[in-house]
Amino acid sequence: MSACITVTIDGQQAAVEPGTTILEAARGLGIRIPTMCHVSGIEPASSCFICAVAIEGRRTFAPACAMPVAEGMVVWTNSPDVRAARKMALELLLSDHAGECVAPCAAQCPAALDIPGFVYGIAAGDNRRSMETLAERLALPGSLGRICPRLCESQCRRSELDGGLAIGALHRYAADLNRASYVPKRLESTGKSVAIIGAGPAGLAAAYYLLQKGHDCTLFDAYPLPGGMLRYGIPAYRLPKDALDAEIDVITRLGARFSMGQRWGEQFTLAGLRKAHSAVFVAIGAQRAQSLRCEGEEYALAGLKFLESVATGQPPVLGDDVVVVGGGNTAMDCARSAVRLGVQKVSILYRRSRQEMPCPMEEVEGAEAEGVRIELFVAPVRLEKRGSGLTLICRRMTLGEPDASGRRRPVEVQGSDFAIGCSSVIAAIGQSVEHSLAEREGLAVTAWGIAADARTLATNLPGVFAGGDAVLGADLAVRAVAAGRMAAASIHQYLNGQLVTGEPITAGIAMRPVDDAERAAIFRGIERTARTHAPEIPLARRLTSFDEIEARLPEEDAVREARRCLTCGCRKADCCLMRSLAAEYDVDVYRFAGARRRFSQDLSHPEVIYEPGKCIACDVCVRIAAAAGEELGLTLAGRGFDVAVAVPFSQPLSEGLRIAAKRCAEACPTGAIALGSARACDSCALGSERPTRLAPARSDELSGFGAGKLPF
Amino acid sequence: MNWLARTAAAAIAALVAILLVDYAVATRRVPRDDRLIKDLQQQTKVDAAFAPKLAAEQNRVTVVRLDRKRRDKVVAWALIVAAAVFIASSKRLMGRTAVPPAPIRDVPRAPGDRKRAIAAIQPQAPPPLDLGFVDAAVARLGRGKESAIPLLQAIQAHYRYLPDEALRRVCELTEITPAEISGTSSFYSRFRRSPAGEHVVRVCHGTACHVSGARQITDELRRYLAIPDGADTDLERRFTLDEVACLGCCSLAPVLIVDSHTAGKLTPATACEALQAFERQMGATPASMKIRRGLVPEGTGITVHDEGAGSLWAVRLGTVEPVPDALEASRLSRLMRGAVEIRVGLASCGVASGAEPVRDVLEREARQAGALGLVKKVGCNGMCHREPIVEVVEADGRTALYGNVTTEAARLIARRHIRPRHFHTRVRWGIESLRAPALETPPDRNGSPYLSKQRRIVLENCGEIDPLDTGAYAARGGYEALALCLAGGASRRLSPERVIAAISDSGLRGRGGAGFPTGRKWALGRAQPGTVKYVICNGDEGDPGAFMDRLVLESDPHRVLEGLAIAAYAIGAAEGYLYIRAEYPVAVRHVREAIRQAEQHGFLGAGILGSDFSLRLEVREGAGAFVCGEETALILSLEGKRGMPKLRPPYPVERGFRGRPTVINNVETLACVPWIIRHGAEAFAACGTETSKGTKVFSLAGKINRGGLIEVPMGITIREMVEDIGGGIKNGRRFKAVQLGGPSGGCIPERLADTPIDYEALARTGAIMGSGGLVVMDDRDCMVEIARFFLKFTQSESCGKCTFCRIGTKRMLEILERLCGGTGRRDDLQKLEELADYVSRASLCGLGQTAPNPVLTTLRYFRDEYEAHLDGRCPAGRCPALIRYRITDNCIGCTLCAQACPAGAITDRPYEKHEVDDKLCTRCDMCRQACQDDAVEVV
């Protein structure tokens, strides 16, 4: 062979044979250049430009996969300019990507739970696997299965067809079946200890994940029992205490130490904890109830206090006629608890319309069914004590311009005051973080709570992390549980002396908007079946006891419901090159949103599924098919923006790929061609499992492309 | 009508009524009074007692009559005044006839009517297929993979589309796989996958046509042909309407071609008339034509040259410009002179302007005069703005150049310049000429400012010789250069090395756009190992707004063949290809014929001119892909594949066609070669600037008085080209910018118009020399819209390979469309710049790398216009979404605008001020162009 060529790549010199590409030369030096359309052994397509590198003296970027080295060439593979080009290439590719990395339900979940994953387990009869999937993202799956407001269900694709999947009920089903038996493994002890202030959902979740990593955890809490708001803020008819105890029991079994009845500032200080422990997680929640903010507010009961007293079995004397002020979950909980305590007349006052109520509509309907009267457009003006009773002076409201939250601002109607006589008033109009103590101990704070980095949850003090309601202000339990998990990841990094970056970020793209043709492609061949509802106890029992209202789904129902899942999301979500690069380059997937490919599916092939909307037109599959000697094979059809991979003569994929389907699926850098089996990622390096859509819901006559016919 | 006119009209009516009543009363009363007085006179004669009564009666009658006269006089004056007021107030005073041209067409504009009209047409099923043709075509064109595109072209020509069955048959018979044939056939825009109509109407959407209203013509033709939305063929399958990137007839813009017949200088109305005329000529009057006839008025300003089936067909449309230098009064004195040659320009644009009937007239007259062979068909001399052109060469060598020649003018030219052989013809012509208007002597060609500033090397023969007359070419030094290389003893022959040295010394650079030194390319080609090498002439002139290659190939094909032969000799190739756009049928025909002739004469083929050098040349037609002008894509296209450019290196000169060293040169580059060899490198290098030598051919088009093809020495300024050669801006408007280099080029503003034509100087402005399209724009052209136009072109021509070019240009186009639509977003300009930067740096081929140029240059020089669009304003009044049309008080109610409006947005109310219905208005500007009173304004 002729003499070697000397090139300089990122400052390192290499001597390579003529004809070597920059990519090969760089790999020889141990320099990684990302690629998408490049497949070893196939002539480079050099189309995606992810492998773009800068060569000194050239204005244009060169595709490293195809550009041969030349004597004296100086190459930069990771300069800011090169990275910017790669980032833009990814953003452009993603702007023309019709598909979704994760299902819309999972994308909406604050805890990023793999919903199709656990639902698949139930449908397949593998409940243990469902539990593993749940536990991966949620420390308290049983509790959340009951009380989560289920943002996911509203996003369910199926809600556009025949009603969204009962994700919450399935969630609880899987958790309840396995709660007692499933205890995750604990790694060998690291000898490091973490102090967690607050044994609420965030604190428990942090402990759950930190313990698994082998760290010791001590939870400090002012209350006698752990659980926080889950125990003291949520009535037993929604979350029975034994269900909560079962979950805490798992954490205890993992080795958590509870130091109960310890109040911050009284029994311990942050400074003290920092000395005694390697790290501290502050998860104090939002404990301060907001007062009525009107004259005579001292006569009103705080909603949180009321719920706490109910939970501890010492309910106050309410009288016959209770007025609850507020429209959130706490207000509903107070009103419905009051009903259960035997109060004759319970009413709720809310200053906006029913649509603006922050709690789920089922809660409102449940309260109404139990006899709670809801007065809308009413705000308290003054509370007066008259003898044994109270008089609440109220004012009518009307809706004005939308405010910062997007809800229309209530406006007072002058001269509309009226009086309501009652025995007690419960104020359930919000809660906030009691952060004066934290501030005194040197933690930075914001208007809502303790200041912490959104991704790592690190505070301004080294080794101190904060999350949950303590940071966000009063929020959903599921977000608190997610925050605990995130904090655990950060604290683990901190304890290992790594750079604290938080949980690995994943990029994800969703189809938006979905047009009619795409919807038709998604629902093609899907049978309409109604949503399954969980059984409820009779109303009479609801009125008199704190028994849990909803029961667990019977097995038959659960499996039937799970089988309704369309298993949205991408089969290659965990091994998609484009997705992992998108995360690596921190792209804004919607930056160049514009006209894009249509989502469609070719399900004709027994082994693989083709979704042209996810194709990046790199034609790797076309060349694999040609090299394999396929009779029909694949071809690039059309040109320009509309270029697409298609089977010649409008044939279905089953005709086009008779030999090379598996190889094409493996080589495809995105999820455009994916193995149709349940373990789509078995063959790839990242090797993770993704469920596929279950067979029964589809009829067999389907073949060919979904949306629009491609030429030939 | 205003209130004054209405009052005056009322007064006139009242006054006329008074007069009528008076007259009626008088006609009854006068005879009665007369009889009464007569009777009284008789009685007075008998009895004097009646005298007082007679006197009294006479007195009364006199008073009554005088009263009436006085009253009538007053009324008459009042009537005159009222009439004057009426006329003045309704603007009847100006002496222009404002009578509405009688009955306005009865156009079914309402959607319901249209639906009914369309429903009346019976859709026709495509005919059944007979695959025998495919077998024959394969037998004729070969079974190799390289035959793919010729086969597809043949199949499409036969079936008018590519039926699946035919393609499957091709795969059975040849080496071509289904994947290959599907990929290739879906890549090129000329290939159709659904059956086309009997006739294909191709409307040019090149730059010049775009700025002259091609969009409106397409829209009107869709309406006229009742083509359903989303389809391109009418339900009867008679016509398929196709939008093409550029037909290369920019000086006739807007242009359309029906089958192979061209019509130019169209308006929406005349475009429909052209189709009607075409249908009439085709002899068919199907039901749909009757329906359609209701849609447009019968043609008036249209003449069809009907010379039997298959003849080329031309329309003269709109206002026929008077032949400027001809038809002035003068007498028969010049009859005694005799011309030695009469040249008629018969290149595409000449034919499109009606040169063929002119030639026929001249030939007929020459035949009469016994001077057959006097009339020569020549190519184009570049003065496209004056086609058809007739040039007469006198015995003394002087020439007379007649422009815009009509058939009548042609007869006069013949009578003037041809001296009949026979005495009786001379007498007859003499007598006839006494009655006919005579011609004024036109200036000599060198006296024309259009030609005098030019320097003709490439175009030296264009418009002067018959393109298909090898002898004529040879008589002007043709094939001399090739002979210098091949003939004569070994000592006198120019060796390949000396040829390359001469080309290098001349400083010739590639004229296709990038300007790579030709000598260096050839030297590289020569240095490559191996015995099999190829030369390719790149005639895939895809830039909208450029047509120099078409013109050279049509008007002087032998020159290109000679240049290609010298290139082959220099690098040592024995095989060559000419890749020519399929949109240039005349060029393809001429080159094929020229190759045949050259082979006959020993200039091509085996053992050229007795030497051991052989060269086989072949013409390959493109199939409609701009990107195939790129070398690597062109090679793939020749190989029958999708024209998707590849990374260079390896360069084609190392590994090109069939993996062998290949030298690809542009038509214009090759056309320079024989001249350089003949006249020497120094002669060529003497012309031009430091780094840019020789001349450059430009297609001058747009808002300019004299457009066409011009060849100028390098170093001339843009302003000289626009003002001296082009004669300045049309209609006295302001010169705003030139767009140079087509979609890869950029816009150079007027303030930089003194930039010389030089590769480096132009690159500094952000534009490029490109292939030489030069479109001049005035203050009514919106620069954002122009950028959008070019980007739309490159975007649609992107092969779709590179991420940045495929998606990046799409996103850029979306931003520009938002801006033009008035929905721009705050960060759009920044995004646009960022995209432009990376698209130009992260694309494999020239198309992607230069696609952002029109955007970058307009952003650089006209950023204020972009910002105005962000604010929802279009300063040039061009972007439809940002403007509104309004009729001012200047309106005289002549209804011309209403007749011109294709959308029916103006209701015609004669004599009343018109109004534009904003909801129906499509902003096509037809009303403003139609109005003769400046009463239509853009707000």
PDB file of C-alpha atoms in Angstrom, chain A residues 137-314:
ATOM      1  CA  ARG A 137     -40.610   5.508  38.272  1.00  0.00           C
ATOM      2  CA  LEU A 138     -42.928   5.651  41.294  1.00  0.00           C
ATOM      3  CA  ALA A 139     -42.068   4.943  44.923  1.00  0.00           C
ATOM      4  CA  LEU A 140     -45.690   4.910  46.062  1.00  0.00           C
ATOM      5  CA  PRO A 141     -47.579   3.284  43.175  1.00  0.00           C
ATOM      6  CA  GLY A 142     -50.466   2.038  45.305  1.00  0.00           C
ATOM      7  CA  SER A 143     -51.217   5.453  46.754  1.00  0.00           C
ATOM      8  CA  LEU A 144     -50.864   7.240  43.467  1.00  0.00           C
ATOM      9  CA  GLY A 145     -53.002   4.675  41.711  1.00  0.00           C
ATOM     10  CA  ARG A 146     -55.762   5.885  43.986  1.00  0.00           C
ATOM     11  CA  ILE A 147     -55.284   9.599  44.346  1.00  0.00           C
ATOM     12  CA  CYS A 148     -53.476  10.708  41.211  1.00  0.00           C
ATOM     13  CA  PRO A 149     -55.507  13.213  39.214  1.00  0.00           C
ATOM     14  CA  ARG A 150     -54.486  11.189  36.146  1.00  0.00           C
ATOM     15  CA  LEU A 151     -53.363  13.845  33.719  1.00  0.00           C
ATOM     16  CA  CYS A 152     -52.470  10.884  31.528  1.00  0.00           C
ATOM     17  CA  GLU A 153     -56.030   9.755  30.968  1.00  0.00           C
ATOM     18  CA  SER A 154     -57.051  13.011  29.360  1.00  0.00           C
ATOM     19  CA  GLN A 155     -54.231  12.538  26.838  1.00  0.00           C
ATOM     20  CA  CYS A 156     -55.099   8.966  25.990  1.00  0.00           C
ATOM     21  CA  ARG A 157     -55.402   8.577  22.201  1.00  0.00           C
ATOM     22  CA  ARG A 158     -58.342   6.363  22.799  1.00  0.00           C
ATOM     23  CA  SER A 159     -60.317   9.231  24.258  1.00  0.00           C
ATOM     24  CA  GLU A 160     -60.717  10.410  20.663  1.00  0.00           C
ATOM     25  CA  LEU A 161     -62.238   7.071  19.733  1.00  0.00           C
ATOM     26  CA  ASP A 162     -64.265   5.474  22.499  1.00  0.00           C
ATOM     27  CA  GLY A 163     -63.058   6.807  25.837  1.00  0.00           C
ATOM     28  CA  GLY A 164     -59.620   7.011  27.369  1.00  0.00           C
ATOM     29  CA  LEU A 165     -58.055   4.039  29.079  1.00  0.00           C
ATOM     30  CA  ALA A 166     -58.688   3.680  32.840  1.00  0.00           C
ATOM     31  CA  ILE A 167     -54.991   4.110  33.560  1.00  0.00           C
ATOM     32  CA  GLY A 168     -55.482   5.014  37.216  1.00  0.00           C
ATOM     33  CA  ALA A 169     -57.541   1.911  37.958  1.00  0.00           C
ATOM     34  CA  LEU A 170     -55.024  -0.331  36.157  1.00  0.00           C
ATOM     35  CA  HIS A 171     -52.231   1.360  38.006  1.00  0.00           C
ATOM     36  CA  ARG A 172     -53.808   0.570  41.328  1.00  0.00           C
ATOM     37  CA  TYR A 173     -54.638  -2.935  40.213  1.00  0.00           C
ATOM     38  CA  ALA A 174     -51.031  -3.758  39.418  1.00  0.00           C
ATOM     39  CA  ALA A 175     -49.697  -2.073  42.540  1.00  0.00           C
ATOM     40  CA  ASP A 176     -52.163  -3.665  44.933  1.00  0.00           C
ATOM     41  CA  LEU A 177     -51.527  -7.149  43.636  1.00  0.00           C
ATOM     42  CA  ASN A 178     -47.804  -6.893  44.172  1.00  0.00           C
ATOM     43  CA  ARG A 179     -47.394  -4.334  46.927  1.00  0.00           C
ATOM     44  CA  ALA A 180     -46.660  -6.644  49.796  1.00  0.00           C
ATOM     45  CA  SER A 181     -44.516  -9.065  47.858  1.00  0.00           C
ATOM     46  CA  TYR A 182     -42.449  -6.661  45.815  1.00  0.00           C
ATOM     47  CA  VAL A 183     -39.423  -5.248  47.560  1.00  0.00           C
ATOM     48  CA  PRO A 184     -36.689  -4.028  45.275  1.00  0.00           C
ATOM     49  CA  LYS A 185     -33.132  -5.158  45.831  1.00  0.00           C
ATOM     50  CA  ARG A 186     -30.817  -3.046  47.877  1.00  0.00           C
ATOM     51  CA  LEU A 187     -27.236  -2.619  46.739  1.00  0.00           C
ATOM     52  CA  GLU A 188     -24.425  -3.140  49.182  1.00  0.00           C
ATOM     53  CA  SER A 189     -24.287  -0.366  51.727  1.00  0.00           C
ATOM     54  CA  THR A 190     -22.129   2.569  50.788  1.00  0.00           C
ATOM     55  CA  GLY A 191     -21.842   3.737  54.343  1.00  0.00           C
ATOM     56  CA  LYS A 192     -23.105   7.148  53.416  1.00  0.00           C
ATOM     57  CA  SER A 193     -26.165   8.540  55.049  1.00  0.00           C
ATOM     58  CA  VAL A 194     -28.761  10.980  53.892  1.00  0.00           C
ATOM     59  CA  ALA A 195     -31.038  13.009  56.122  1.00  0.00           C
ATOM     60  CA  ILE A 196     -34.457  13.637  54.707  1.00  0.00           C
ATOM     61  CA  ILE A 197     -36.568  16.336  56.258  1.00  0.00           C
ATOM     62  CA  GLY A 198     -40.186  15.423  55.775  1.00  0.00           C
ATOM     63  CA  ALA A 199     -41.579  11.900  55.446  1.00  0.00           C
ATOM     64  CA  GLY A 200     -44.189  12.882  52.883  1.00  0.00           C
ATOM     65  CA  PRO A 201     -44.401  11.586  49.327  1.00  0.00           C
ATOM     66  CA  ALA A 202     -41.231  13.395  48.158  1.00  0.00           C
ATOM     67  CA  GLY A 203     -39.189  12.329  51.163  1.00  0.00           C
ATOM     68  CA  LEU A 204     -40.407   8.728  51.032  1.00  0.00           C
ATOM     69  CA  ALA A 205     -39.679   8.517  47.318  1.00  0.00           C
ATOM     70  CA  ALA A 206     -36.166   9.892  47.772  1.00  0.00           C
ATOM     71  CA  ALA A 207     -35.534   7.370  50.537  1.00  0.00           C
ATOM     72  CA  TYR A 208     -36.921   4.535  48.415  1.00  0.00           C
ATOM     73  CA  TYR A 209     -34.463   5.152  45.579  1.00  0.00           C
ATOM     74  CA  LEU A 210     -31.499   6.149  47.746  1.00  0.00           C
ATOM     75  CA  LEU A 211     -31.865   3.001  49.822  1.00  0.00           C
ATOM     76  CA  GLN A 212     -31.809   0.888  46.695  1.00  0.00           C
ATOM     77  CA  LYS A 213     -28.495   2.517  45.809  1.00  0.00           C
ATOM     78  CA  GLY A 214     -27.122   1.446  49.163  1.00  0.00           C
ATOM     79  CA  HIS A 215     -27.237   4.723  51.018  1.00  0.00           C
ATOM     80  CA  ASP A 216     -28.642   4.980  54.518  1.00  0.00           C
ATOM     81  CA  CYS A 217     -31.606   7.258  54.968  1.00  0.00           C
ATOM     82  CA  THR A 218     -33.097   8.863  58.023  1.00  0.00           C
ATOM     83  CA  LEU A 219     -36.412  10.631  57.681  1.00  0.00           C
ATOM     84  CA  PHE A 220     -37.224  13.412  60.135  1.00  0.00           C
ATOM     85  CA  ASP A 221     -40.824  14.396  60.541  1.00  0.00           C
ATOM     86  CA  ALA A 222     -42.817  16.426  63.059  1.00  0.00           C
ATOM     87  CA  TYR A 223     -45.808  14.053  62.879  1.00  0.00           C
ATOM     88  CA  PRO A 224     -45.964  10.820  64.778  1.00  0.00           C
ATOM     89  CA  LEU A 225     -46.416   8.721  61.610  1.00  0.00           C
ATOM     90  CA  PRO A 226     -44.822   8.963  58.180  1.00  0.00           C
ATOM     91  CA  GLY A 227     -46.816   9.749  55.026  1.00  0.00           C
ATOM     92  CA  GLY A 228     -47.177  13.502  55.271  1.00  0.00           C
ATOM     93  CA  MET A 229     -50.073  14.882  53.353  1.00  0.00           C
ATOM     94  CA  LEU A 230     -50.969  11.426  52.105  1.00  0.00           C
ATOM     95  CA  ARG A 231     -51.735  10.468  55.685  1.00  0.00           C
ATOM     96  CA  TYR A 232     -52.928  13.710  57.212  1.00  0.00           C
ATOM     97  CA  GLY A 233     -54.298  15.589  54.189  1.00  0.00           C
ATOM     98  CA  ILE A 234     -56.154  12.935  52.255  1.00  0.00           C
ATOM     99  CA  PRO A 235     -59.208  11.304  53.773  1.00  0.00           C
ATOM    100  CA  ALA A 236     -59.295   7.562  54.172  1.00  0.00           C
ATOM    101  CA  TYR A 237     -62.208   7.111  51.782  1.00  0.00           C
ATOM    102  CA  ARG A 238     -59.765   8.081  49.004  1.00  0.00           C
ATOM    103  CA  LEU A 239     -56.615   6.546  50.387  1.00  0.00           C
ATOM    104  CA  PRO A 240     -57.093   3.956  53.149  1.00  0.00           C
ATOM    105  CA  LYS A 241     -54.368   4.114  55.714  1.00  0.00           C
ATOM    106  CA  ASP A 242     -53.487   0.444  55.379  1.00  0.00           C
ATOM    107  CA  ALA A 243     -52.720   0.935  51.713  1.00  0.00           C
ATOM    108  CA  LEU A 244     -50.369   3.758  52.622  1.00  0.00           C
ATOM    109  CA  ASP A 245     -48.841   1.740  55.442  1.00  0.00           C
ATOM    110  CA  ALA A 246     -48.133  -1.116  53.067  1.00  0.00           C
ATOM    111  CA  GLU A 247     -46.082   1.177  50.873  1.00  0.00           C
ATOM    112  CA  ILE A 248     -44.215   2.732  53.794  1.00  0.00           C
ATOM    113  CA  ASP A 249     -43.580  -0.752  55.043  1.00  0.00           C
ATOM    114  CA  VAL A 250     -41.641  -1.559  51.866  1.00  0.00           C
ATOM    115  CA  ILE A 251     -39.468   1.479  52.466  1.00  0.00           C
ATOM    116  CA  THR A 252     -38.942   0.460  56.043  1.00  0.00           C
ATOM    117  CA  ARG A 253     -38.016  -3.017  54.909  1.00  0.00           C
ATOM    118  CA  LEU A 254     -35.481  -1.446  52.576  1.00  0.00           C
ATOM    119  CA  GLY A 255     -33.862  -0.041  55.696  1.00  0.00           C
ATOM    120  CA  ALA A 256     -35.208   3.453  56.128  1.00  0.00           C
ATOM    121  CA  ARG A 257     -34.977   4.943  59.622  1.00  0.00           C
ATOM    122  CA  PHE A 258     -37.811   7.135  60.742  1.00  0.00           C
ATOM    123  CA  SER A 259     -37.189   9.805  63.304  1.00  0.00           C
ATOM    124  CA  MET A 260     -40.733  10.872  63.992  1.00  0.00           C
ATOM    125  CA  GLY A 261     -42.025  13.716  66.110  1.00  0.00           C
ATOM    126  CA  GLN A 262     -38.964  15.731  65.326  1.00  0.00           C
ATOM    127  CA  ARG A 263     -39.661  19.305  64.316  1.00  0.00           C
ATOM    128  CA  TRP A 264     -37.145  21.321  62.374  1.00  0.00           C
ATOM    129  CA  GLY A 265     -35.863  24.176  64.463  1.00  0.00           C
ATOM    130  CA  GLU A 266     -36.923  22.488  67.668  1.00  0.00           C
ATOM    131  CA  GLN A 267     -35.401  19.004  67.768  1.00  0.00           C
ATOM    132  CA  PHE A 268     -32.869  19.445  64.986  1.00  0.00           C
ATOM    133  CA  THR A 269     -31.318  22.056  62.703  1.00  0.00           C
ATOM    134  CA  LEU A 270     -30.202  21.876  59.114  1.00  0.00           C
ATOM    135  CA  ALA A 271     -26.672  22.709  60.136  1.00  0.00           C
ATOM    136  CA  GLY A 272     -26.728  19.805  62.531  1.00  0.00           C
ATOM    137  CA  LEU A 273     -28.038  17.388  59.932  1.00  0.00           C
ATOM    138  CA  ARG A 274     -25.390  18.524  57.466  1.00  0.00           C
ATOM    139  CA  LYS A 275     -22.723  17.717  59.997  1.00  0.00           C
ATOM    140  CA  ALA A 276     -24.143  14.309  60.855  1.00  0.00           C
ATOM    141  CA  HIS A 277     -25.062  13.182  57.330  1.00  0.00           C
ATOM    142  CA  SER A 278     -23.442  13.176  53.937  1.00  0.00           C
ATOM    143  CA  ALA A 279     -26.376  14.926  52.273  1.00  0.00           C
ATOM    144  CA  VAL A 280     -29.719  16.410  53.174  1.00  0.00           C
ATOM    145  CA  PHE A 281     -32.933  16.390  51.244  1.00  0.00           C
ATOM    146  CA  VAL A 282     -35.457  19.028  52.268  1.00  0.00           C
ATOM    147  CA  ALA A 283     -38.997  17.871  51.490  1.00  0.00           C
ATOM    148  CA  ILE A 284     -41.034  19.771  54.000  1.00  0.00           C
ATOM    149  CA  GLY A 285     -44.067  20.183  51.762  1.00  0.00           C
ATOM    150  CA  ALA A 286     -46.476  23.085  51.820  1.00  0.00           C
ATOM    151  CA  GLN A 287     -47.914  23.047  55.312  1.00  0.00           C
ATOM    152  CA  ARG A 288     -49.157  26.559  55.868  1.00  0.00           C
ATOM    153  CA  ALA A 289     -52.872  26.819  55.237  1.00  0.00           C
ATOM    154  CA  GLN A 290     -54.026  30.067  53.774  1.00  0.00           C
ATOM    155  CA  SER A 291     -56.515  31.939  55.869  1.00  0.00           C
ATOM    156  CA  LEU A 292     -59.829  33.230  54.626  1.00  0.00           C
ATOM    157  CA  ARG A 293     -58.300  36.706  54.197  1.00  0.00           C
ATOM    158  CA  CYS A 294     -61.366  38.553  55.346  1.00  0.00           C
ATOM    159  CA  GLU A 295     -62.662  40.103  58.519  1.00  0.00           C
ATOM    160  CA  GLY A 296     -63.400  37.425  61.110  1.00  0.00           C
ATOM    161  CA  GLU A 297     -61.149  34.848  59.514  1.00  0.00           C
ATOM    162  CA  GLU A 298     -60.166  33.620  62.959  1.00  0.00           C
ATOM    163  CA  TYR A 299     -63.588  31.980  63.357  1.00  0.00           C
ATOM    164  CA  ALA A 300     -62.979  29.722  60.382  1.00  0.00           C
ATOM    165  CA  LEU A 301     -61.369  26.295  60.586  1.00  0.00           C
ATOM    166  CA  ALA A 302     -58.345  25.669  58.361  1.00  0.00           C
ATOM    167  CA  GLY A 303     -59.103  22.895  55.887  1.00  0.00           C
ATOM    168  CA  LEU A 304     -55.777  21.153  56.403  1.00  0.00           C
ATOM    169  CA  LYS A 305     -56.149  21.196  60.184  1.00  0.00           C
ATOM    170  CA  PHE A 306     -59.624  19.795  59.867  1.00  0.00           C
ATOM    171  CA  LEU A 307     -58.498  16.951  57.641  1.00  0.00           C
ATOM    172  CA  GLU A 308     -55.614  16.211  59.962  1.00  0.00           C
ATOM    173  CA  SER A 309     -57.921  16.002  62.940  1.00  0.00           C
ATOM    174  CA  VAL A 310     -60.221  13.666  61.030  1.00  0.00           C
ATOM    175  CA  ALA A 311     -57.271  11.516  60.077  1.00  0.00           C
ATOM    176  CA  THR A 312     -56.065  11.287  63.651  1.00  0.00           C
ATOM    177  CA  GLY A 313     -59.563  10.369  64.788  1.00  0.00           C
ATOM    178  CA  GLN A 314     -60.317  13.548  66.750  1.00  0.00           C
TER     179      GLN A 314
END
